[in-house]
Short mmCIF file of C-alpha atoms in Angstrom, two decimals:
data_model
loop_
_atom_site.label_atom_id
_atom_site.label_comp_id
_atom_site.label_asym_id
_atom_site.label_seq_id
_atom_site.Cartn_x
_atom_site.Cartn_y
_atom_site.Cartn_z
CA LEU I 10 -9.58 77.76 64.26
CA GLU I 11 -12.56 79.89 66.21
CA ALA I 12 -16.04 79.51 66.21
CA GLY I 13 -17.64 81.72 63.77
CA ASP I 14 -13.99 80.98 61.36
CA ARG I 15 -15.30 79.76 58.35
CA ALA I 16 -12.48 76.94 56.60
CA VAL I 17 -11.89 77.57 52.96
CA VAL I 18 -10.59 73.88 51.69
CA ALA I 19 -8.58 74.09 47.97
CA PHE I 20 -8.76 70.51 45.94
CA ASP I 21 -6.81 69.99 42.87
CA ASP I 22 -9.02 69.39 40.21
CA GLU I 23 -6.27 67.52 38.06
CA ILE I 24 -6.71 63.77 37.60
CA ASP I 25 -3.64 62.59 35.47
CA PHE I 26 -4.48 58.92 33.82
CA GLY I 27 -1.53 58.96 31.68
CA LYS I 28 0.69 56.39 31.24
CA PRO I 29 0.53 53.69 34.47
CA SER I 30 4.02 54.33 37.12
CA GLY I 31 5.53 51.76 39.01
CA PRO I 32 7.22 48.52 37.75
CA SER I 33 4.23 46.67 35.39
CA GLY I 34 7.08 45.16 34.07
CA ARG I 35 8.61 43.55 37.06
CA LEU I 36 4.78 42.38 38.05
CA VAL I 37 4.12 40.73 34.72
CA VAL I 38 6.94 38.52 35.35
CA VAL I 39 6.33 37.85 39.02
CA LEU I 40 3.03 36.22 37.84
CA LEU I 41 4.89 34.41 35.22
CA VAL I 42 7.34 32.56 37.29
CA ALA I 43 3.82 32.33 39.82
CA LEU I 44 2.64 29.84 37.29
CA ALA I 45 5.54 28.32 36.34
CA ALA I 46 6.38 27.94 40.19
CA PHE I 47 2.51 26.22 40.61
CA ALA I 48 2.65 24.36 37.54
CA VAL I 49 6.19 22.44 38.68
CA ALA I 50 4.17 22.01 42.36
CA VAL I 51 1.50 20.31 40.42
CA VAL I 52 3.52 18.18 38.47
CA ALA I 53 5.98 17.14 41.37
CA VAL I 54 3.65 16.45 43.93
CA PRO I 55 1.51 13.34 43.27
CA ARG I 56 -1.03 14.67 45.49
CA LEU I 57 -1.52 17.40 43.56
CA ARG I 58 -1.11 16.09 40.52
CA ARG I 59 -3.56 13.26 41.08
CA LYS I 60 -6.24 16.23 41.94
CA GLY I 61 -5.67 17.82 38.72
CA THR I 62 -5.95 15.07 36.64
CA ALA I 63 -8.74 14.13 37.87
CA LEU I 64 -10.38 17.53 37.68
CA ILE I 65 -8.91 17.50 33.73
CA ARG I 66 -11.13 14.64 33.52
CA SER I 67 -14.70 15.89 34.99
CA TRP I 68 -14.19 19.12 32.46
CA ILE I 69 -13.45 16.83 29.11
CA PRO I 70 -17.36 15.25 29.11
CA GLN I 71 -18.37 19.17 29.45
CA VAL I 72 -16.05 20.38 26.77
CA LYS I 73 -16.59 17.67 23.73
CA ALA I 74 -20.36 18.55 24.57
CA SER I 75 -19.75 22.45 24.02
CA TRP I 76 -17.55 21.72 21.41
CA ARG I 77 -19.98 19.16 19.89
CA SER I 78 -22.85 22.27 19.71
CA LEU I 79 -20.94 24.58 18.61
CA GLY I 80 -20.27 22.66 15.81
CA ASN I 81 -23.49 23.55 13.92
CA PRO I 82 -22.82 26.64 11.89
CA ARG I 83 -26.94 28.06 13.15
CA LYS I 84 -25.42 27.94 16.75
CA LEU I 85 -22.53 29.40 16.51
CA ALA I 86 -23.68 32.28 14.30
CA LEU I 87 -26.10 32.76 17.47
CA LEU I 88 -23.67 32.45 20.30
CA LEU I 89 -21.29 35.03 17.79
CA GLY I 90 -23.96 37.29 16.18
CA GLY I 91 -25.59 37.57 20.06
CA THR I 92 -22.69 38.47 21.28
CA LEU I 93 -21.32 41.30 18.85
CA GLY I 94 -25.46 42.76 19.05
CA ALA I 95 -25.10 42.83 22.87
CA GLU I 96 -21.61 44.73 22.84
CA LEU I 97 -23.07 47.04 20.24
CA VAL I 98 -25.93 47.83 21.77
CA PHE I 99 -24.55 48.12 25.21
CA ALA I 100 -21.20 50.59 22.99
CA LEU I 101 -24.66 52.20 21.20
CA VAL I 102 -26.00 53.21 24.93
CA LEU I 103 -22.65 54.23 26.12
CA LEU I 104 -22.11 56.38 22.79
CA SER I 105 -25.77 58.69 23.26
CA PHE I 106 -24.55 59.48 27.17
CA THR I 107 -21.34 60.88 26.06
CA HIS I 108 -22.49 62.41 23.70
CA VAL I 109 -26.29 64.02 25.18
CA PHE I 110 -23.38 65.20 28.46
CA GLY I 111 -21.37 66.92 25.79
CA GLY I 112 -18.71 64.82 25.25
CA SER I 113 -16.85 63.24 22.45
CA ILE I 114 -16.38 59.67 21.44
CA SER I 115 -16.83 57.51 18.52
CA LEU I 116 -18.61 54.43 17.75
CA PRO I 117 -14.71 52.11 18.25
CA GLU I 118 -14.25 54.26 20.98
CA ALA I 119 -17.30 53.11 22.60
CA LEU I 120 -16.55 49.95 22.08
CA ILE I 121 -13.22 49.79 23.30
CA VAL I 122 -13.47 51.00 26.00
CA ASN I 123 -17.41 48.85 26.77
CA ILE I 124 -15.32 45.91 26.12
CA VAL I 125 -12.87 46.25 28.50
CA ALA I 126 -15.07 47.60 31.14
CA SER I 127 -16.81 44.55 30.81
CA LEU I 128 -13.72 42.03 30.86
CA LEU I 129 -12.41 43.93 34.01
CA ALA I 130 -15.86 43.95 35.34
CA SER I 131 -14.91 39.60 35.22
CA VAL I 132 -12.96 39.28 36.81
CA VAL I 133 -12.40 41.62 39.62
CA PRO I 134 -14.98 39.37 41.73
CA VAL I 135 -17.56 41.74 42.59
CA PRO I 136 -21.54 40.38 42.42
CA GLY I 137 -23.16 42.60 38.81
CA GLY I 138 -19.57 44.19 39.34
CA ILE I 139 -20.86 47.59 41.30
CA GLY I 140 -19.04 49.77 41.40
CA VAL I 141 -16.06 47.95 38.87
CA VAL I 142 -17.85 48.42 35.87
CA GLU I 143 -18.29 52.49 36.88
CA SER I 144 -15.25 53.09 37.75
CA ALA I 145 -13.63 51.33 34.34
CA LEU I 146 -16.47 53.27 32.36
CA ILE I 147 -15.56 56.76 33.77
CA VAL I 148 -11.56 55.84 33.53
CA GLY I 149 -11.92 54.50 29.92
CA LEU I 150 -13.94 57.96 28.69
CA SER I 151 -11.22 59.97 30.45
CA ALA I 152 -8.53 58.78 28.41
CA VAL I 153 -10.26 59.04 25.18
CA GLY I 154 -10.53 62.80 25.89
CA VAL I 155 -13.98 62.85 28.04
CA ASP I 156 -13.37 65.40 30.82
CA GLU I 157 -14.27 63.84 33.74
CA GLN I 158 -17.27 65.14 34.69
CA THR I 159 -18.94 64.14 31.26
CA ALA I 160 -16.99 60.59 32.00
CA PHE I 161 -18.87 60.70 35.72
CA ALA I 162 -21.87 61.78 33.98
CA ALA I 163 -22.45 59.05 30.77
CA ALA I 164 -20.86 56.45 32.99
CA MET I 165 -23.53 56.63 36.24
CA SER I 166 -26.36 57.31 33.65
CA THR I 167 -25.36 53.85 31.00
CA ARG I 168 -25.04 52.14 33.96
CA LEU I 169 -28.27 53.32 35.47
CA ALA I 170 -30.11 52.77 32.20
CA THR I 171 -28.75 49.34 31.56
CA PHE I 172 -28.56 47.43 35.15
CA TYR I 173 -29.90 48.89 37.35
CA HIS I 174 -33.61 49.96 35.74
CA PRO I 175 -34.09 46.40 34.06
CA PRO I 176 -34.70 45.13 37.29
CA LEU I 177 -37.60 47.77 37.73
CA TRP I 178 -39.43 47.23 34.56
CA GLY I 179 -38.78 42.72 34.50
CA TRP I 180 -40.74 41.99 38.10
CA ALA I 181 -43.80 44.65 36.84
CA SER I 182 -43.70 42.57 33.48
CA LEU I 183 -42.88 39.31 36.12
CA ARG I 184 -46.46 40.56 38.09
CA TRP I 185 -48.10 42.01 34.77
CA LEU I 186 -48.06 37.82 33.04
CA SER I 187 -48.09 36.51 36.30
CA LYS I 188 -51.47 38.19 37.71
CA ARG I 189 -52.63 37.37 33.34
CA GLY I 190 -51.49 33.32 34.18
CA TYR I 191 -49.54 33.69 31.66
CA VAL I 192 -46.61 32.83 34.22
#
């Protein structure tokens, strides 16, 4: 290009979120074989077996205490009800923002997209799932039929409302409570 010439760049805006390509079945087999090899190594090598046994023995009191507390029907109902309520609220926020930006999904679809995004964020070691949740929400919304621009806007707005803004209100609330001597 010479001075004064304009460059024209064309982008292909078609993104295919269809069936994944590649040997996904082989990956599962490889992971299962690796897990089996690790289990055999732990059982076969005395040093690894001692460390594994010590680790499991240290977990037993914690597991017993957790099991006892879950034996209380009230605590179990609070745990399950709180978890279900939180997932429902997050899904309703996603559903609302999707509808605000012109998309159309149902509550079950919003629940599935939100739960899968949360699951993915818990697996990927990124603090707060920053970037991971947004990407998963965009892909999930696109997979249920929302166009990419609407999915992006809904996902980013959902994350702003549920993750990025609450610390601001929390900080202001903490200052207010501190000034009045409540905290």
